[in-house]
Structures are given as C-alpha cells and as structure tokens.
Amino acid sequence: MLLRNDSTLSVSRTPDTESLKADLEKHSTDNVATPEAITTDDLEQFNNPADDSDKQAEFAPADTAYAWIIVACAGFNMMCTLGIVNSFGVFSTYYINYTYPNESAGKIAWIGTVMPLFMLGGAVATGPLTDRFGFRAVSLVGTTICCAALVLASFTSAIWQLVLTQGIMFGMGAACIFSPSVSLPTQWHEKNRPLATGIAVAGSGAGGMIFSVITPKMMESIGHRWTLRALALILLCISGTSGMFYRRRVPVPRNGPSFFAIAKDLRLIIIGLGGFFVNVSYYVPWFYLPTAAIKIGQTRQAANNLVLYMNAGSTAGRVLAA
C-alpha cells in the first residue's frame, strides 16, 4: 500500500494493483517523487502499445459487417498489386514487339521476374513493420511507392531502368500492400475465415482480368508511357482508399517466439520450399504465353486474351479452394 509523507511517496515491495492505481489517481496532483517499486510491468496495463492508426478497432468483435469491409478492401488492394503483376504479360508483349524490338525476351523478362521476387520476399520485412507501425500506415506507404514506381517507369529509356522502377521498386511497394492484405482478413473472421481469405486473394485474379483488358487498349490509344501513369492514378485512388479502412482487431503479440525459432519448424520449411518451387514456375506462362502466341501467328488481341483467361481461372480457383 502507499504511505504519504510530507513531500515523498513510498511503495511497499508487494503492492496491490488496484490500490496502487487508486492511490496514484488520488495523488496525481501532488508533487511526488517516482517510487522505486513502480516498475514497467506494474504500469503496463495503463499503456497502449498499439499504433494510433489501429486504436479504434483494437479488440473489436470478429465476424461483423466491418469484417467484410476489410475483405473488400483487401481484395481491391490485391487487385492493384498482384493484378498488375499477373497482367505483366501484356507489357512484355508490347515491349518485345514495339518498344524494344532489338532486345531479347529473356532480358525483358527480368522486369516481370523481380516484381514477384521483391513482392513475396519482402514479406519478411513487412511483417515486423506492420507490427510496429500498423496495417494502415504500411499499406499506404506501399501505395505511394507503387505509384511512384509506375510514374518513374514512364520516363525510362532502357531495360535496366524498367527493371529498377517497374520491377524492383514496384515489387517493394507491392510487398507493403500484399502482406497486410493477406493477413488482416484472418484477424477479422473466425467462422468464415477460409472463405474471407479466398475472396480477398481472388482480387488478384480479378485485377489481372481487368488490367489485361484495359492496358492494351490504353497502350494503343495513349502509348505505354501514359498507360503507366494512368495505372499509377488508378492504383492511387483504389489502393489508397482501401488502405484507409485497415484496422487491427487484435493487439500485437508480445514476447512470442522469434522468427528464427519458427523458421526451424520442419513443417514451415517444407511448406516454404513447396511455395518457392511453385512460384519459380508459376509466372512463366503468365509472362511468355502471349509472346509465344504471337510467334505462332495469333493476333495481339488473341494473345492478350490468354492472360485474361488465366486470370479468370485464377479468380474462380481461389474462391472455390476456400
């Protein structure tokens, strides 16, 4: 219990939590010294460790109407990140046949190769960043990076510049959007978690369908440079608005196992290796199939439609798999 002197305040070595709180409130206006026995653990309940952007929805109930708003926003964000990545075959065909006809297809493919590399590999860094700064802040930063990458790519004049901007820079920004958009719906849903996750990630296929249709039309009418700028504006409006609705439902876990401890789990290693080898071959048809179709005599429209069909199958498969 607390003992009041004329100008000092002392605390017994085994304070009661409720009496400690009451006495602190009672003497809050007094000029008192800091008690030695009041430790960080004693006052932890009075501190809010969450980021300001996540305060309002912390400890909110699961499976509410707002939970489906989170799913919709995550789907829109996936549409603007993975959707653009999945439709890169349209850009690849245009670059090979029109913008850089003297460059090899393998060299141009580096643009699309580093996009998913940095987007998926960047999840190692975006996870801790989300815990530290909140889902909304990380997602909005990713939106800014992606928009800047597309705008900078519109001013390039060499393949290596596109690799740095449309490839690496866009992939890094997409990582900041992709990881929160995958993990946040699982926080807000318990009864329908698989379905919610499936709908959210299906946005990538829907985005691929949309961008594989509008991108070649824009390229024909305004050129590839203004197409990149238009995509940046679309991404800014859709992804920027969606990210504003991101809220954390549960607090950040404290004193949990470290990443290196989890990485030693054999099950995680097997799943990780499986995902790695799947993604090694996953994007090959997305990037090369339209170009191969043109080589065998198909029209550019028919070649681009192949990307549309693959994205349609991807959208349906992600929802049905849930």
XYZ file of C-alpha atoms in Angstrom:
322
model
C 0.000 0.000 0.000
C 1.057 3.648 -0.448
C 2.293 5.699 2.558
C 2.058 9.503 2.316
C 4.821 11.653 3.810
C 5.082 15.441 3.665
C 6.797 15.551 0.272
C 7.567 11.974 -0.721
C 5.655 8.872 -1.669
C 6.878 5.354 -0.954
C 5.549 1.987 -2.029
C 5.726 -1.362 -0.292
C 7.597 -4.112 -2.092
C 4.439 -6.108 -2.868
C 1.864 -3.522 -3.970
C -1.725 -4.407 -4.723
C -2.556 -3.456 -8.326
C -5.956 -1.909 -7.658
C -4.852 0.044 -4.585
C -1.764 1.211 -6.447
C -3.944 2.565 -9.270
C -6.358 4.271 -6.850
C -3.608 5.898 -4.826
C -1.807 7.078 -7.940
C -5.021 8.743 -9.156
C -5.595 10.269 -5.692
C -2.143 11.812 -5.530
C -1.839 12.654 -9.254
C -1.870 16.376 -8.478
C 0.746 16.126 -5.724
C 4.410 16.846 -6.311
C 5.741 13.390 -5.562
C 8.889 11.506 -6.408
C 8.836 8.426 -8.645
C 8.533 5.299 -6.458
C 11.282 2.778 -6.867
C 8.902 -0.142 -6.589
C 6.733 1.009 -9.514
C 8.158 -0.926 -12.434
C 7.244 -1.065 -16.098
C 5.332 -4.289 -15.520
C 3.225 -2.672 -12.760
C 2.086 0.135 -15.059
C 1.862 -1.883 -18.290
C -1.926 -2.008 -18.081
C -2.052 1.813 -18.295
C -0.056 1.933 -21.536
C -1.487 1.387 -25.006
C 1.223 -0.229 -27.165
C -0.805 -0.169 -30.365
C -0.175 2.290 -33.151
C -2.542 5.258 -33.249
C -3.891 4.196 -36.647
C -5.057 0.898 -35.129
C -6.528 2.127 -31.824
C -10.160 2.391 -32.817
C -10.691 -1.204 -33.885
C -8.454 -2.975 -31.384
C -10.299 -5.755 -29.534
C -13.326 -5.363 -31.821
C -15.525 -8.460 -32.218
C -14.932 -10.798 -35.141
C -17.368 -11.691 -37.937
C -19.046 -8.279 -38.037
C -20.119 -6.199 -41.024
C -16.846 -4.290 -40.797
C -15.024 -7.602 -41.199
C -16.444 -7.876 -44.720
C -15.389 -4.299 -45.440
C -11.860 -5.416 -44.576
C -12.220 -8.316 -47.030
C -13.438 -5.991 -49.785
C -10.584 -3.535 -49.190
C -8.055 -6.364 -49.146
C -9.478 -7.632 -52.434
C -9.127 -4.186 -54.017
C -5.541 -3.946 -52.795
C -4.745 -7.386 -54.181
C -6.327 -6.296 -57.457
C -3.976 -3.330 -57.701
C -0.806 -5.237 -56.808
C -0.952 -8.873 -57.885
C -3.404 -7.897 -60.600
C -0.799 -5.654 -62.229
C 1.880 -8.299 -61.710
C -0.310 -11.009 -63.246
C -1.021 -8.843 -66.281
C 2.631 -8.110 -66.995
C 2.433 -10.461 -69.970
C 0.626 -7.649 -71.778
C 3.527 -5.271 -71.090
C 6.036 -7.952 -72.012
C 4.418 -8.495 -75.417
C 4.350 -4.743 -76.092
C 7.962 -4.219 -75.008
C 9.236 -7.128 -77.110
C 7.361 -6.252 -80.292
C 7.194 -2.448 -80.207
C 9.230 -0.602 -77.583
C 12.405 -2.711 -77.515
C 12.237 -4.986 -80.595
C 16.015 -5.417 -80.675
C 16.206 -6.705 -77.093
C 15.875 -10.368 -76.192
C 12.742 -11.682 -74.492
C 14.892 -13.021 -71.668
C 16.262 -9.588 -70.907
C 12.814 -8.005 -70.864
C 11.530 -10.826 -68.651
C 13.756 -9.548 -65.838
C 11.240 -6.748 -65.319
C 8.443 -9.162 -64.526
C 10.750 -11.567 -62.696
C 11.901 -9.165 -59.994
C 8.357 -7.866 -59.352
C 7.054 -11.026 -57.604
C 10.524 -11.682 -56.167
C 10.502 -8.464 -54.154
C 6.762 -8.585 -53.512
C 6.793 -12.069 -51.965
C 10.292 -11.896 -50.485
C 9.558 -8.521 -48.945
C 7.006 -10.142 -46.627
C 9.914 -10.994 -44.319
C 10.336 -7.265 -43.652
C 6.735 -6.052 -43.951
C 5.521 -8.349 -41.168
C 7.603 -6.640 -38.446
C 6.863 -3.254 -39.989
C 3.131 -3.948 -39.693
C 3.525 -4.878 -36.032
C 5.446 -1.691 -35.388
C 3.521 0.892 -37.440
C 0.133 -0.684 -38.116
C -1.604 -2.139 -41.163
C -2.892 1.160 -42.490
C 0.423 3.019 -42.406
C 2.381 0.198 -44.087
C -0.277 -0.260 -46.770
C -0.421 3.447 -47.604
C 3.367 3.661 -47.794
C 3.279 0.725 -50.202
C 0.678 2.512 -52.322
C 2.904 5.577 -52.522
C 5.928 3.509 -53.551
C 3.978 1.614 -56.233
C 2.558 4.810 -57.735
C 5.984 6.449 -57.768
C 7.464 3.342 -59.401
C 4.960 3.381 -62.265
C 5.373 7.114 -62.838
C 9.177 6.816 -62.883
C 8.918 3.837 -65.236
C 7.043 6.031 -67.710
C 10.156 8.217 -68.120
C 12.641 5.386 -68.693
C 14.511 4.741 -71.908
C 16.357 1.482 -71.184
C 15.561 -2.008 -69.939
C 17.680 -1.722 -66.809
C 15.736 1.381 -65.805
C 12.476 -0.528 -66.120
C 13.941 -3.323 -64.009
C 14.719 -0.821 -61.246
C 11.368 1.021 -61.391
C 8.577 -1.178 -62.746
C 10.341 -4.257 -61.406
C 12.202 -3.792 -58.113
C 10.606 -0.577 -56.847
C 7.065 -1.665 -57.666
C 7.715 -5.059 -56.084
C 8.910 -3.439 -52.852
C 5.820 -1.260 -52.689
C 3.552 -4.197 -53.504
C 5.092 -6.143 -50.621
C 3.872 -3.451 -48.208
C 0.330 -3.890 -49.568
C 0.307 -7.634 -50.229
C 1.263 -8.944 -46.770
C -1.244 -6.846 -44.759
C -3.964 -7.662 -47.295
C -3.413 -11.400 -46.831
C -3.150 -11.438 -43.031
C -5.719 -8.816 -41.964
C -8.899 -10.659 -43.133
C -7.899 -13.646 -40.993
C -7.926 -11.389 -37.915
C -11.454 -10.197 -38.547
C -13.010 -13.562 -39.389
C -13.328 -16.727 -37.332
C -16.388 -18.588 -38.643
C -15.812 -17.822 -42.331
C -12.047 -17.363 -42.296
C -11.234 -19.623 -45.302
C -13.949 -18.012 -47.438
C -12.912 -14.493 -46.423
C -9.294 -15.212 -47.285
C -10.278 -16.791 -50.605
C -12.389 -13.781 -51.602
C -9.615 -11.368 -50.633
C -6.901 -13.120 -52.643
C -9.316 -13.617 -55.555
C -8.924 -9.896 -56.079
C -5.564 -10.625 -57.687
C -7.202 -12.666 -60.432
C -9.970 -10.109 -60.890
C -7.352 -7.379 -61.185
C -5.445 -9.412 -63.737
C -8.614 -9.764 -65.808
C -9.326 -6.023 -65.660
C -5.798 -4.829 -66.361
C -5.204 -7.357 -69.132
C -8.199 -5.800 -70.946
C -7.711 -2.076 -70.311
C -3.904 -1.992 -70.526
C -3.560 -2.934 -74.227
C -6.413 -0.589 -75.153
C -4.692 2.282 -73.362
C -1.379 1.406 -74.994
C -2.978 1.620 -78.442
C -4.599 4.976 -77.740
C -2.154 6.860 -75.484
C 1.082 4.831 -75.640
C 2.822 2.795 -72.960
C 4.218 5.819 -71.086
C 0.849 7.416 -70.404
C -0.557 3.960 -69.721
C 1.900 3.568 -66.844
C 0.884 6.985 -65.494
C -2.797 6.125 -65.793
C -2.227 2.862 -63.906
C -0.457 4.826 -61.180
C -3.506 7.083 -60.839
C -5.870 4.091 -60.729
C -3.747 2.417 -58.082
C -3.560 5.622 -56.029
C -7.344 6.034 -55.988
C -8.313 2.409 -55.332
C -5.484 1.164 -53.137
C -5.126 4.461 -51.302
C -8.815 4.483 -50.384
C -8.817 0.791 -49.414
C -5.813 1.161 -47.147
C -7.578 3.887 -45.153
C -10.062 1.301 -43.851
C -7.395 -1.051 -42.498
C -7.645 -1.558 -38.734
C -6.071 -4.046 -36.369
C -8.593 -6.187 -34.479
C -6.245 -7.845 -32.008
C -3.156 -6.403 -30.310
C 0.361 -7.178 -31.410
C 1.560 -10.380 -29.641
C 4.248 -9.760 -27.064
C 7.144 -11.992 -26.120
C 6.281 -14.517 -28.804
C 8.750 -16.867 -30.493
C 11.353 -15.239 -32.704
C 11.377 -15.625 -36.468
C 14.489 -17.802 -36.305
C 12.825 -20.130 -33.801
C 9.783 -20.515 -36.055
C 11.977 -20.962 -39.137
C 13.399 -24.163 -37.612
C 9.978 -25.836 -37.695
C 10.181 -28.667 -40.233
C 6.574 -28.132 -41.332
C 7.268 -24.489 -42.150
C 10.414 -25.444 -44.052
C 8.515 -27.966 -46.199
C 5.660 -25.548 -46.925
C 8.129 -22.754 -47.675
C 10.109 -24.886 -50.110
C 6.892 -26.008 -51.786
C 5.758 -22.405 -52.223
C 9.191 -21.446 -53.526
C 9.221 -24.068 -56.276
C 5.603 -23.323 -57.204
C 6.412 -19.647 -57.731
C 9.594 -20.476 -59.678
C 7.435 -21.865 -62.485
C 4.133 -20.072 -61.777
C 4.862 -16.848 -63.662
C 6.472 -18.399 -66.754
C 3.202 -18.857 -68.697
C 1.867 -15.500 -67.458
C 4.811 -13.660 -68.982
C 5.674 -15.735 -72.055
C 2.387 -17.201 -73.301
C 1.155 -14.030 -75.068
C 4.513 -13.602 -76.823
C 4.533 -17.280 -77.841
C 1.014 -16.904 -79.251
C 2.118 -14.006 -81.465
C 5.104 -16.032 -82.675
C 2.794 -18.755 -83.987
C 0.604 -16.285 -85.873
C -2.061 -15.214 -83.372
C -3.214 -11.608 -83.237
C -2.159 -9.364 -80.380
C -5.742 -9.290 -79.096
C -5.918 -13.078 -79.050
C -2.558 -13.249 -77.289
C -3.653 -10.799 -74.604
C -6.881 -12.745 -74.126
C -4.805 -15.680 -72.908
C -3.788 -13.611 -69.885
C -7.461 -12.779 -69.350
C -8.444 -16.464 -69.389
C -5.697 -17.439 -66.958
C -6.730 -14.717 -64.538
C -10.369 -15.793 -64.790
C -9.368 -19.319 -63.819
C -7.228 -17.975 -61.003
C -10.136 -15.940 -59.609
C -12.540 -18.863 -59.593
C -9.949 -21.280 -58.230
C -9.043 -19.095 -55.257
C -12.672 -18.813 -54.141
C -13.543 -22.473 -54.765
C -10.433 -23.640 -52.943
C -11.671 -21.891 -49.810
